[in-house]
C-alpha cells in the first residue's frame, strides 16, 4: 500500500453504504473548522445540540461553535463529565430531559463532539429523543475516529456489563478531524491504535505489514495518519454494510473484545488503570495466544502481534495492568455475561494467523478458564 | 362492507408489509391458548420474558404461561404496576436491569402481555436490551389491538410530555385475542373504540357508516368485533407500510391526538379522570369542530362524528372531563411541546369531512387558542 502524493493533506471521504441510512465519513486535518458548512449542507437552519465532555469542550468547543456560527446554525451545549462513568442510565436520562427542555425538534441535530463515550451516549440519546433525531459524529480521539463513530452502535453501560443497553443508530455524517488527535495524550493515542491494528489482524495482512513499517509516521501526523484512519474506516464500513446489526460477519470486529471487556470490567472501568483500547490490545494478544495454544495459529504470528503492539507502547499482558484483577472465576463470569454469548457456549473471535480471523461459536468455557490460568490473570 | 360467514369465529391474519421487518397480526377469539405454539414456530427454544402488569397478570397470565409451557418454552415474568405511570425512566431502567440479571440472550424473546402501556414499555425495553431482542405483542385491550401494538412505536413518557423518549421497534408477531376483551370494563372498551372510529374518519367513510350500524355488535363480541379489529389493523398496517417512521402520511393516525395528548397531560395522566382513548374521542370531535369552524368541513359532519362517539358513551367535550383542567395558555404550551411541531408552526390533522382528513402543517397557534376558548376548555 502506498500513499498517493496528491492525497496528502487532502480530505478523504469514506461512504458507509447502508441504502437510505448510508452516510459519509470525512477525514482530514482541520475539519472542525468546516463542521458548520458541512452540517448546514445536510440540515439547513437546524439547531445543533452539542453533547460533549468538559475536557473536550475546553480544547475544541470554541472552534466547533465558531464553525457553526459562521454557517448560521443556532446551537446549545450539553456538557457531561469526562469518562466511561457518563455512559450510565442517570446521565442518559438527564440528557434526554435537557434536550426536551430545550425544545429541540425532530428536524434539529445532535452533534457528538468527543471520544467514544460521547459518541455512544449522544448516539443513544439522539436515537430516542422524540423517537429519533438526526445526529453527527465529530470524533476527537483516534479510537472514536476508527471505530466507535462508525457503524451505528450506541449505548450505555449497566452493572451487568458494558454496552448492554443501547440501539443501532447510524449517524448522518462523521467528521474525523485528524489534527485534533495532536491534543491527545500519547497513552490515549496508543489506545486507539489498538483498533487500527485490529483491522489488519482481522482480514488484511498487507495493512498489518504497512502498520509495522509506518506506525511511527501515524503517531507523528499526516499523511500516514490520514491514510491509517481512512483505511480503518473503509474496513469497518465494509463490514458494517455487509452486516449492520451483527447477525454474522460484523462479530469479527470484536477481535480481542471479549477478553478486553472482561478486563475493563475487572478494573471497574477505571480508566486510570485500563482504557478500552488497552483492554483490546491485551485481549487481541490473548486471542492470538489462545488460538496458537489450540494449534489454530502459528506461534510466531502470535508473537509478532504481541511484538508490534508492545513496540508502540501498548500493554500486552494482564500483568501489565496496575493493581489487582478479580480472580479467574469472576473474569469467566464477565465473559459469559458479555453479549457475544449464545445458549451457554462462548463465542470468540479466533484466528488462523495474521489477517485470518474467524468467528468460533462453540468455545468451551473450561478451555478459556485453563488458558487464563496459564496466562497469569486474576491471581 | 359485509361479513363473510365463513370468516365468523375464524382467525384473521393481517400482514404488516415492511420487508425484512414485516410481521403478522393474528386476530381471533382464544388466541392466547395458541401463543406458545405460534411463538415457538418463530423462535424455537427461546426463553420468553413476559412483561405484564399486575391486573392483566391476574386475568390472563395463567393461560399465557400454560400455552408457553405446552409448547416447551421456558419463561420468566416481569410484572409492573398497572397504569400510565409505569411508562417512566425508573421503570424502564429497572426492567432493562432485571432482564439482564436474568441473563436473557439475544435470541430470546420479550412478550408484552397487556394494554398500550405494557406494549410501549416492553417494546422499548426489548429494543434496547443487548441492542435489541425480538418481541411479541399480546395486546389485551381494544386500544392496543387496533392501535398501539401495530406499527412499532414504543417509548415512555417524560415530564415534558407523552412518548417523548422511545424508538421505532417492530414486533415479530402480534396476537390479538378478541375474547380477552370481554374482561375489559365498558369504559376501557369504549376508549379503544375511539381509535376504531378514527380509521373511518381518516380516509374510509364506508367503514364509518358500517360502524354507525354495527357498533353494538362490536361491543357484544364476535363476529363484528373480529371484523372491526381486523379492518382497523389493516388500515393501520397500510399507513405504517407506506411511512414507517412518520415522515409523512403516517401523521394522519394522529387525528384527534394533538388535542387529546394536551388534555391527558392537563389531568396529569390521571386515568381516573381521562384515559387515552377518551382524550382521542374529545380530540377527534375538537378536530372536526375546528375544521368546521375554519370552513373546511361541513358542520353536519362534525355533528355526526360527535353524535356517534356520544352514542357509544364516549366523552366528546372538554367539559365531560371531571375536575379542573389547566387554563388555555397551559394547554397551548402542551400542544406546542407535542412532537408534531415543526419550526414554530403547529401541525394538526384537519378534515374536509367524514373520511377526508389531511395534514395541515401551518396552523396558526392564535386560531387554535381562540377555538379552545370558544370551546369552553380550561376555565
XYZ file of C-alpha atoms in Angstrom:
758
model
C 0.000 0.000 0.000
C 1.439 3.389 -0.968
C 0.192 6.887 -0.470
C -0.742 8.917 -3.477
C 1.065 12.270 -3.038
C -1.966 14.082 -4.425
C -3.964 12.913 -1.418
C -1.530 14.173 1.196
C -3.247 16.731 3.397
C -6.466 16.444 1.429
C -9.866 15.287 2.615
C -10.649 11.616 2.286
C -14.285 10.529 2.138
C -15.424 7.018 3.030
C -19.011 6.104 2.237
C -20.867 3.739 4.565
C -23.229 2.051 2.150
C -26.465 1.379 4.011
C -29.058 2.474 1.467
C -31.312 5.153 2.879
C -29.246 5.142 6.092
C -25.924 5.490 4.288
C -23.553 8.300 5.229
C -20.142 9.826 4.619
C -17.111 9.778 6.883
C -14.924 12.751 6.006
C -11.315 12.562 7.199
C -8.616 15.232 7.260
C -6.705 17.854 9.214
C -8.750 20.885 10.298
C -12.225 19.511 9.572
C -13.771 21.046 12.697
C -13.456 24.448 11.074
C -15.640 23.149 8.225
C -18.213 21.490 10.503
C -20.809 24.257 10.256
C -20.831 24.343 6.470
C -20.892 20.562 6.210
C -23.747 20.176 8.725
C -25.718 23.042 7.195
C -25.430 21.392 3.790
C -27.407 18.451 5.173
C -29.620 20.265 7.686
C -30.108 23.902 6.742
C -31.433 26.018 9.621
C -31.223 23.136 12.123
C -30.464 23.868 15.750
C -27.475 21.861 16.907
C -27.429 20.211 20.334
C -23.749 19.703 21.113
C -23.115 16.819 23.502
C -19.523 16.911 24.690
C -17.415 16.384 27.784
C -15.713 19.064 29.833
C -12.200 18.104 28.705
C -13.026 18.131 25.006
C -15.069 21.303 25.436
C -12.060 23.158 26.734
C -9.923 22.096 23.772
C -12.278 22.075 20.796
C -15.668 23.567 21.630
C -14.766 27.178 20.761
C -13.624 26.171 17.255
C -16.676 23.962 16.754
C -19.095 26.668 17.898
C -17.353 29.238 15.720
C -17.773 26.943 12.721
C -21.489 26.507 13.443
C -21.968 30.234 13.888
C -20.142 31.014 10.656
C -22.687 28.775 8.921
C -25.587 30.487 10.695
C -26.508 27.460 12.806
C -28.012 28.054 16.217
C -26.586 25.744 18.907
C -26.724 24.771 22.554
C -24.113 22.792 24.503
C -24.880 19.896 26.851
C -21.660 19.013 28.671
C -21.140 15.846 30.700
C -18.240 14.744 32.867
C -15.407 13.029 31.004
C -15.004 9.276 31.395
C -16.786 5.981 31.000
C -18.972 6.671 34.047
C -21.047 9.063 31.914
C -22.334 6.107 29.887
C -24.942 5.460 32.566
C -28.709 5.449 32.988
C -28.781 8.641 35.111
C -26.729 10.663 32.591
C -28.739 9.212 29.698
C -31.995 10.222 31.371
C -30.658 13.645 32.266
C -29.535 14.359 28.695
C -32.880 13.262 27.229
C -34.579 15.537 29.684
C -32.299 18.505 28.950
C -32.745 18.135 25.178
C -36.522 18.044 25.586
C -36.413 21.029 27.937
C -34.571 22.954 25.210
C -37.461 22.200 22.872
C -35.292 20.716 20.188
C -37.445 19.469 17.355
C -37.256 16.399 15.160
C -35.545 18.282 12.352
C -32.776 19.533 14.632
C -29.449 17.771 15.008
C -27.458 16.234 17.835
C -23.688 16.582 17.446
C -21.394 14.263 19.406
C -18.150 16.163 19.978
C -15.749 13.871 21.786
C -14.433 10.341 22.085
C -16.158 7.002 22.151
C -18.031 7.655 25.385
C -19.600 10.816 23.981
C -20.407 9.163 20.638
C -22.057 6.142 22.254
C -24.015 8.236 24.722
C -25.052 11.005 22.305
C -25.970 8.486 19.610
C -28.281 6.679 22.011
C -29.826 9.930 23.238
C -30.306 11.174 19.663
C -31.899 7.859 18.744
C -34.592 8.021 21.423
C -35.462 11.710 21.922
C -38.725 12.177 20.001
C -38.095 8.631 18.718
C -35.058 9.769 16.831
C -33.270 12.976 15.843
C -30.500 13.077 13.225
C -27.018 13.080 14.644
C -23.495 13.893 13.551
C -20.340 12.361 14.976
C -17.320 14.619 15.465
C -14.885 12.114 16.992
C -11.906 13.662 18.747
C -9.948 10.523 19.660
C -8.233 8.037 17.386
C -10.336 5.252 18.890
C -13.565 7.057 18.048
C -12.375 8.017 14.549
C -11.521 4.482 13.504
C -14.070 2.522 15.461
C -16.835 3.785 17.676
C -18.085 6.624 15.469
C -18.536 4.284 12.506
C -21.233 1.647 12.361
C -24.081 2.916 14.465
C -23.554 1.059 17.728
C -24.664 3.310 20.549
C -25.480 2.704 24.174
C -24.638 2.836 27.820
C -23.151 0.514 30.437
C -25.043 -1.240 33.207
C -23.887 -3.026 36.317
C -24.124 -6.233 34.279
C -21.537 -5.112 31.730
C -20.555 -2.627 29.037
C -22.857 -1.505 26.241
C -25.647 -3.842 27.322
C -28.345 -1.212 26.765
C -28.482 0.731 23.512
C -29.548 0.743 19.885
C -28.157 0.594 16.387
C -28.384 4.188 15.211
C -26.474 5.361 12.173
C -25.175 8.951 12.143
C -25.967 11.256 9.245
C -22.332 12.328 8.914
C -18.970 11.686 10.566
C -16.309 14.411 10.606
C -12.930 12.993 11.656
C -10.534 15.896 12.175
C -7.137 14.185 12.282
C -5.394 17.349 13.514
C -7.249 17.283 16.843
C -5.526 13.975 17.611
C -2.398 16.042 18.385
C -4.140 17.107 21.600
C -4.402 13.507 22.848
C -2.007 12.131 25.411
C 0.395 9.523 23.960
C -1.420 6.926 26.071
C -4.804 7.796 24.571
C -3.458 7.857 21.021
C -1.869 4.428 21.552
C -5.150 3.041 22.880
C -6.858 3.991 19.610
C -4.021 2.448 17.671
C -5.005 -0.983 19.045
C -8.197 -0.761 16.964
C -6.253 0.331 13.875
C -4.027 -2.738 14.179
C -7.152 -4.873 14.635
C -8.282 -4.159 11.048
C -5.057 -5.646 9.740
C -5.396 -8.643 12.018
C -8.995 -9.414 11.050
C -8.556 -9.917 7.315
C -5.949 -7.535 5.873
C -2.382 -8.834 6.414
C -0.955 -6.238 3.954
C -2.316 -3.450 6.146
C -0.677 -5.031 9.200
C 2.659 -5.117 7.360
C 2.163 -1.467 6.370
C 1.485 -0.624 10.033
C 4.633 -2.417 11.149
C 6.553 -0.146 8.753
C 4.620 3.099 9.200
C 3.393 3.205 12.781
C 5.821 5.956 13.776
C 4.504 8.175 10.967
C 0.930 7.619 12.131
C 1.870 8.790 15.628
C 3.581 11.873 14.095
C 0.670 13.056 11.938
C -0.419 13.399 8.313
C -0.159 11.897 5.745
C 0.304 8.409 7.244
C -2.219 9.221 9.959
C -4.936 10.244 7.483
C -4.239 7.119 5.471
C -4.467 4.879 8.548
C -7.755 6.450 9.683
C -9.257 6.273 6.186
C -8.144 2.682 5.662
C -9.581 1.680 9.057
C -12.885 3.407 8.337
C -13.080 1.698 4.943
C -12.515 -1.672 6.601
C -15.182 -1.043 9.198
C -17.618 0.436 6.661
C -17.300 -2.694 4.520
C -18.125 -4.975 7.429
C -20.986 -2.786 8.655
C -22.535 -2.572 5.171
C -22.442 -6.372 4.955
C -23.954 -6.907 8.395
C -25.455 -3.820 10.005
C -26.928 -5.487 13.077
C -24.242 -8.026 13.845
C -26.029 -11.147 12.739
C -22.801 -12.542 11.297
C -19.530 -11.230 9.932
C -19.693 -7.995 11.944
C -18.769 -10.010 15.015
C -15.212 -10.146 13.609
C -14.836 -6.549 14.756
C -14.943 -7.954 18.281
C -11.468 -9.480 17.872
C -9.835 -9.003 21.272
C -13.007 -7.532 22.758
C -14.444 -10.406 24.787
C -11.251 -10.683 26.832
C -10.861 -6.898 26.729
C -14.342 -6.159 28.072
C -13.839 -8.620 30.937
C -10.583 -6.902 31.885
C -12.167 -3.433 31.707
C -14.918 -4.653 33.982
C -12.313 -6.300 36.206
C -10.834 -2.880 36.982
C -14.295 -1.393 37.481
C -13.994 0.625 34.250
C -11.342 2.714 35.940
C -9.595 4.490 33.079
C -6.623 5.274 35.289
C -5.888 1.533 35.305
C -7.092 0.450 31.864
C -8.780 2.240 28.972
C -10.786 0.433 26.292
C -8.052 0.306 23.653
C -5.583 -1.068 26.169
C -8.063 -3.805 27.058
C -8.421 -4.523 23.327
C -4.628 -4.670 22.965
C -4.270 -7.241 25.750
C -7.396 -9.047 24.510
C -6.015 -9.211 20.960
C -2.765 -10.725 22.168
C -4.744 -13.197 24.316
C -6.960 -14.141 21.345
C -3.870 -14.865 19.239
C -2.098 -16.775 22.015
C -5.261 -18.761 22.792
C -5.567 -19.595 19.073
C -1.894 -20.618 18.994
C -2.320 -22.776 22.089
C -5.223 -24.546 20.380
C -2.998 -25.208 17.372
C -5.046 -22.906 15.129
C -2.487 -20.145 14.632
C 1.312 -20.265 14.210
C 3.040 -19.313 17.459
C 5.279 -16.865 15.555
C 2.215 -14.932 14.345
C 1.010 -14.543 17.940
C 4.496 -13.358 18.928
C 4.625 -10.915 16.023
C 1.285 -9.368 17.068
C 2.482 -9.053 20.640
C 5.775 -7.512 19.481
C 4.082 -4.882 17.315
C 1.601 -3.813 19.977
C 4.394 -3.666 22.561
C 6.658 -1.582 20.335
C 4.082 1.212 20.083
C 3.855 1.112 23.884
C 0.595 -0.781 24.378
C 0.080 -3.250 27.251
C 0.001 -6.858 26.022
C -0.308 -8.921 29.209
C -2.782 -8.986 32.065
C 0.181 -8.377 34.372
C 0.680 -5.006 32.622
C -2.490 -3.762 34.333
C -1.714 -1.912 37.573
C -3.420 -3.141 40.723
C -5.292 -6.340 41.418
C -7.603 -8.055 38.925
C -10.502 -10.192 40.162
C -9.927 -13.961 40.194
C -10.390 -16.170 37.144
C -13.908 -17.378 38.143
C -15.029 -13.750 38.282
C -13.438 -12.967 34.896
C -15.173 -16.042 33.456
C -18.492 -14.769 34.794
C -17.886 -11.439 32.998
C -17.010 -13.271 29.794
C -20.185 -15.357 29.981
C -22.291 -12.245 30.623
C -20.718 -10.449 27.661
C -23.236 -10.112 24.882
C -21.389 -12.405 22.480
C -22.926 -15.462 24.140
C -25.338 -17.935 22.634
C -27.056 -20.675 24.652
C -24.224 -21.363 27.100
C -21.407 -21.881 24.560
C -18.957 -18.985 24.287
C -18.419 -17.137 21.040
C -14.871 -15.907 20.467
C -13.065 -14.396 17.538
C -10.139 -16.747 16.966
C -7.518 -16.686 14.220
C -5.504 -18.929 11.921
C -2.775 -16.288 11.654
C -2.279 -12.612 10.909
C -5.260 -11.364 8.899
C -7.069 -14.712 9.179
C -9.613 -14.220 11.980
C -12.859 -16.169 12.196
C -15.913 -16.488 14.399
C -15.970 -19.567 16.626
C -19.310 -20.092 18.369
C -18.594 -23.304 20.250
C -15.732 -22.377 22.547
C -15.607 -24.495 25.704
C -15.592 -22.263 28.816
C -13.220 -24.726 30.557
C -10.620 -24.248 27.803
C -10.786 -20.464 28.245
C -10.522 -20.803 32.020
C -7.444 -23.034 31.770
C -5.821 -20.669 29.284
C -6.421 -17.661 31.542
C -4.901 -19.507 34.499
C -1.798 -20.285 32.469
C -1.705 -16.633 31.329
C -1.349 -15.475 34.916
C -4.530 -13.418 35.020
C -6.558 -12.663 38.093
C -4.254 -14.016 40.753
C -68.961 -3.930 3.937
C -70.405 -7.312 4.819
C -69.041 -10.182 6.808
C -68.308 -13.400 5.025
C -69.979 -16.115 7.148
C -67.027 -18.411 6.545
C -64.866 -15.998 8.490
C -67.030 -15.883 11.573
C -65.088 -17.132 14.573
C -62.030 -17.878 12.468
C -58.550 -16.376 12.700
C -57.836 -13.331 10.588
C -54.248 -12.534 9.662
C -53.117 -9.044 8.674
C -49.612 -8.703 7.254
C -47.627 -5.538 8.034
C -45.504 -5.250 4.933
C -42.137 -3.850 5.994
C -39.732 -6.079 4.090
C -37.308 -7.819 6.418
C -39.105 -6.222 9.389
C -42.573 -7.333 8.217
C -44.809 -9.316 10.577
C -48.236 -10.871 11.034
C -51.077 -9.689 13.226
C -53.281 -12.670 14.046
C -56.791 -11.849 15.288
C -59.422 -14.112 16.818
C -61.132 -15.458 19.936
C -58.942 -17.636 22.177
C -55.559 -16.860 20.620
C -53.750 -16.762 23.970
C -54.122 -20.528 24.183
C -52.188 -20.775 20.889
C -49.477 -18.278 21.895
C -46.855 -20.897 22.799
C -47.126 -22.774 19.535
C -47.162 -19.570 17.477
C -44.121 -18.093 19.277
C -42.212 -21.395 19.151
C -42.813 -21.553 15.405
C -40.786 -18.339 15.055
C -38.335 -18.806 17.952
C -37.851 -22.462 18.827
C -36.255 -22.994 22.256
C -36.321 -19.274 23.090
C -36.780 -18.174 26.672
C -39.708 -15.780 26.964
C -39.513 -12.702 29.183
C -43.131 -11.800 29.908
C -43.624 -8.121 30.686
C -47.107 -7.544 32.041
C -48.979 -5.565 34.672
C -50.473 -6.918 37.861
C -54.082 -6.516 36.704
C -53.539 -8.315 33.408
C -51.426 -10.953 35.129
C -54.301 -11.878 37.398
C -56.684 -12.310 34.462
C -54.572 -13.760 31.653
C -51.090 -14.755 32.831
C -52.000 -18.339 33.861
C -53.440 -19.093 30.412
C -50.470 -17.454 28.681
C -47.923 -19.351 30.779
C -49.776 -22.622 30.237
C -49.639 -22.030 26.480
C -45.884 -21.381 26.606
C -45.302 -24.463 28.738
C -47.378 -26.643 26.422
C -45.021 -25.561 23.632
C -41.947 -26.278 25.779
C -40.918 -22.636 26.116
C -39.128 -21.551 29.281
C -40.374 -18.226 30.641
C -39.972 -15.636 33.358
C -42.438 -12.918 34.331
C -41.533 -9.270 34.941
C -44.616 -7.562 36.370
C -45.033 -3.801 36.687
C -47.764 -1.743 38.283
C -50.770 -1.051 36.051
C -51.212 2.428 34.642
C -49.528 5.106 32.575
C -47.097 5.898 35.416
C -45.150 2.744 34.536
C -44.082 4.342 31.234
C -41.297 6.144 33.088
C -37.498 6.269 33.146
C -37.209 4.468 36.514
C -39.409 1.534 35.438
C -37.658 1.393 32.056
C -34.264 1.232 33.736
C -35.458 -1.317 36.262
C -36.839 -3.634 33.565
C -33.645 -3.433 31.489
C -31.711 -4.305 34.596
C -33.989 -7.219 35.538
C -33.844 -8.699 32.031
C -30.053 -8.501 32.046
C -29.911 -10.014 35.538
C -31.935 -12.957 34.210
C -29.254 -13.459 31.569
C -31.665 -13.378 28.688
C -29.759 -13.654 25.444
C -30.181 -12.007 22.076
C -32.072 -14.962 20.647
C -34.629 -14.921 23.446
C -37.964 -13.132 23.203
C -39.757 -10.391 25.090
C -43.551 -10.808 25.214
C -45.715 -7.783 26.007
C -48.877 -9.103 27.661
C -51.166 -6.165 28.345
C -52.528 -2.902 27.040
C -50.855 0.018 25.368
C -48.716 0.938 28.365
C -47.209 -2.553 28.511
C -46.703 -2.690 24.747
C -44.980 0.698 24.590
C -42.784 -0.013 27.593
C -41.893 -3.623 26.715
C -41.235 -2.721 23.085
C -38.777 -0.030 24.149
C -37.069 -2.331 26.648
C -36.848 -5.148 24.071
C -35.404 -2.707 21.571
C -32.512 -1.615 23.781
C -31.521 -4.635 25.900
C -28.417 -6.037 24.189
C -29.209 -3.515 21.428
C -32.380 -5.349 20.540
C -34.177 -8.597 21.362
C -37.149 -9.878 19.323
C -40.523 -9.125 20.839
C -44.098 -10.275 20.532
C -47.157 -8.191 21.303
C -50.098 -9.866 23.025
C -52.445 -6.887 23.378
C -55.251 -7.329 25.886
C -57.181 -4.103 25.342
C -59.142 -2.952 22.305
C -56.948 0.155 22.135
C -53.781 -1.904 21.993
C -55.222 -4.374 19.482
C -56.238 -1.751 16.958
C -53.572 0.853 17.538
C -50.607 0.723 19.852
C -49.471 -2.856 19.183
C -49.305 -2.209 15.437
C -46.676 -0.030 13.830
C -43.660 -0.219 16.080
C -43.936 2.986 18.077
C -42.569 2.312 21.538
C -41.465 4.546 24.378
C -42.018 6.189 27.699
C -43.332 9.499 28.998
C -41.271 12.318 30.452
C -42.204 15.396 32.424
C -42.197 17.229 29.076
C -44.949 15.083 27.592
C -46.092 11.652 26.476
C -43.993 9.284 24.373
C -41.170 11.796 24.004
C -38.482 9.166 24.550
C -38.558 5.906 22.623
C -37.796 4.157 19.361
C -39.460 2.650 16.330
C -39.260 -1.075 17.002
C -41.399 -3.508 15.032
C -42.635 -6.642 16.817
C -42.030 -10.062 15.305
C -45.660 -11.072 15.820
C -48.904 -9.653 17.223
C -51.501 -11.961 18.754
C -54.808 -10.149 19.273
C -57.110 -12.390 21.291
C -60.518 -10.764 20.840
C -62.098 -12.919 23.568
C -59.987 -11.308 26.306
C -61.708 -8.004 25.543
C -64.730 -9.369 27.461
C -62.710 -8.809 30.641
C -62.411 -5.064 29.985
C -64.623 -2.572 31.766
C -67.169 -0.923 29.442
C -65.256 2.309 29.910
C -61.974 0.770 28.753
C -63.618 -0.941 25.770
C -65.209 2.345 24.722
C -61.853 4.120 24.969
C -60.406 1.697 22.419
C -63.413 2.205 20.213
C -62.379 5.851 19.708
C -59.357 4.583 17.750
C -61.525 2.198 15.703
C -63.770 5.088 14.687
C -60.674 7.112 13.816
C -59.814 4.761 10.945
C -63.170 5.507 9.343
C -62.712 9.218 9.879
C -59.219 9.361 8.372
C -59.963 8.029 4.892
C -62.637 5.319 4.981
C -66.168 6.783 5.126
C -67.724 3.381 4.317
C -66.160 1.934 7.457
C -67.553 4.818 9.484
C -71.039 4.094 8.103
C -70.557 0.408 8.957
C -69.576 1.390 12.493
C -72.666 3.578 12.862
C -74.726 0.482 12.000
C -72.710 -2.202 13.781
C -71.186 -0.615 16.871
C -73.457 -2.509 19.257
C -72.338 -5.825 17.746
C -68.701 -4.864 18.229
C -69.338 -4.209 21.900
C -71.115 -7.594 22.180
C -68.371 -9.743 20.627
C -67.543 -11.799 17.534
C -68.042 -11.719 14.578
C -68.453 -7.918 14.277
C -65.698 -7.389 16.835
C -63.166 -9.522 14.947
C -64.093 -7.726 11.740
C -63.660 -4.295 13.358
C -60.266 -5.200 14.835
C -59.028 -6.754 11.574
C -60.249 -3.823 9.489
C -58.577 -1.362 11.877
C -55.295 -3.285 11.808
C -55.402 -3.414 8.006
C -55.897 0.347 7.893
C -53.015 0.984 10.259
C -50.762 -1.587 8.560
C -51.317 0.154 5.210
C -50.296 3.527 6.602
C -47.308 2.136 8.501
C -46.030 0.241 5.445
C -46.202 3.472 3.443
C -44.431 5.561 6.079
C -42.766 3.590 8.854
C -41.065 6.495 10.610
C -43.761 9.125 10.288
C -42.123 11.303 7.670
C -45.463 11.916 6.000
C -48.829 10.193 5.701
C -48.449 8.301 8.995
C -49.155 11.556 10.782
C -52.819 11.070 9.763
C -53.043 8.468 12.519
C -52.680 11.375 14.919
C -56.188 12.598 14.111
C -57.540 13.833 17.441
C -54.242 13.179 19.200
C -52.703 16.634 19.482
C -55.718 17.926 21.385
C -56.039 14.552 23.137
C -52.471 14.478 24.390
C -52.766 18.006 25.750
C -55.907 17.021 27.667
C -54.282 13.864 29.056
C -51.371 15.949 30.248
C -53.818 18.518 31.606
C -55.175 15.913 34.028
C -51.649 14.765 34.899
C -52.173 11.454 33.063
C -54.668 10.504 35.750
C -56.589 7.600 34.219
C -59.360 8.041 36.765
C -60.169 11.355 35.059
C -59.262 10.636 31.430
C -57.780 7.650 29.621
C -56.013 7.916 26.268
C -58.960 6.822 24.111
C -61.249 9.306 25.844
C -58.741 12.056 25.115
C -58.708 10.922 21.491
C -62.520 10.970 21.402
C -62.698 14.549 22.641
C -59.721 15.471 20.447
C -61.378 13.958 17.373
C -64.535 15.938 17.967
C -62.453 19.085 18.513
C -60.505 18.460 15.286
C -63.774 18.155 13.343
C -65.347 21.189 15.009
C -62.158 23.236 14.477
C -62.164 22.189 10.802
C -65.835 23.134 10.542
C -65.203 26.499 12.186
C -62.499 27.170 9.596
C -64.965 26.360 6.817
C -63.083 23.244 5.794
C -65.604 20.622 6.886
C -69.442 20.631 6.767
C -70.865 21.387 10.210
C -73.207 18.391 9.879
C -70.221 16.027 9.520
C -68.719 17.363 12.744
C -72.099 16.894 14.439
C -72.407 13.360 13.090
C -68.979 12.423 14.468
C -69.871 13.873 17.847
C -73.217 12.039 17.821
C -71.662 8.674 17.043
C -68.938 8.927 19.693
C -71.511 10.108 22.235
C -73.931 7.263 21.470
C -71.327 4.624 22.384
C -70.799 6.511 25.643
C -67.546 8.334 24.914
C -66.858 11.878 26.195
C -66.948 14.441 23.398
C -66.417 17.770 25.181
C -63.708 19.137 27.442
C -66.464 19.762 29.985
C -67.057 15.984 30.114
C -63.721 15.633 31.955
C -64.211 15.569 35.743
C -62.254 18.117 37.773
C -60.402 21.211 36.708
C -58.326 21.456 33.501
C -55.391 23.872 33.336
C -56.022 27.202 31.607
C -55.857 27.681 27.841
C -52.284 29.130 27.870
C -51.094 25.990 29.640
C -52.940 23.724 27.180
C -51.378 25.714 24.308
C -47.950 25.141 25.820
C -48.629 21.381 25.899
C -49.788 21.481 22.282
C -46.641 23.334 21.209
C -44.435 20.849 23.082
C -46.237 17.909 21.448
C -43.924 16.237 18.970
C -45.979 17.153 15.925
C -44.389 20.584 15.808
C -42.168 21.992 13.110
C -40.345 25.307 13.469
C -42.981 27.131 15.499
C -45.993 26.462 13.237
C -48.395 23.850 14.589
C -49.160 20.687 12.685
C -52.724 19.425 13.039
C -54.722 16.724 11.342
C -57.724 18.582 9.955
C -60.581 17.288 7.805
C -62.791 18.220 4.867
C -65.497 15.838 6.111
C -66.001 12.267 7.266
C -63.138 10.135 5.872
C -61.386 13.157 4.362
C -58.622 14.005 6.846
C -55.402 15.744 5.848
C -52.179 17.013 7.377
C -52.012 20.775 7.852
C -48.559 21.987 8.866
C -49.155 25.704 9.019
C -51.816 26.080 11.699
C -51.728 29.444 13.457
C -51.451 28.964 17.239
C -53.701 32.006 17.770
C -56.517 30.319 15.801
C -56.238 27.209 17.988
C -56.208 29.316 21.140
C -59.312 31.217 20.105
C -61.105 27.993 19.184
C -60.259 26.418 22.554
C -61.566 29.483 24.371
C -64.845 29.270 22.483
C -64.981 25.519 23.243
C -65.003 26.208 26.960
C -61.794 24.395 27.794
C -59.514 25.138 30.700
C -61.654 27.662 32.526
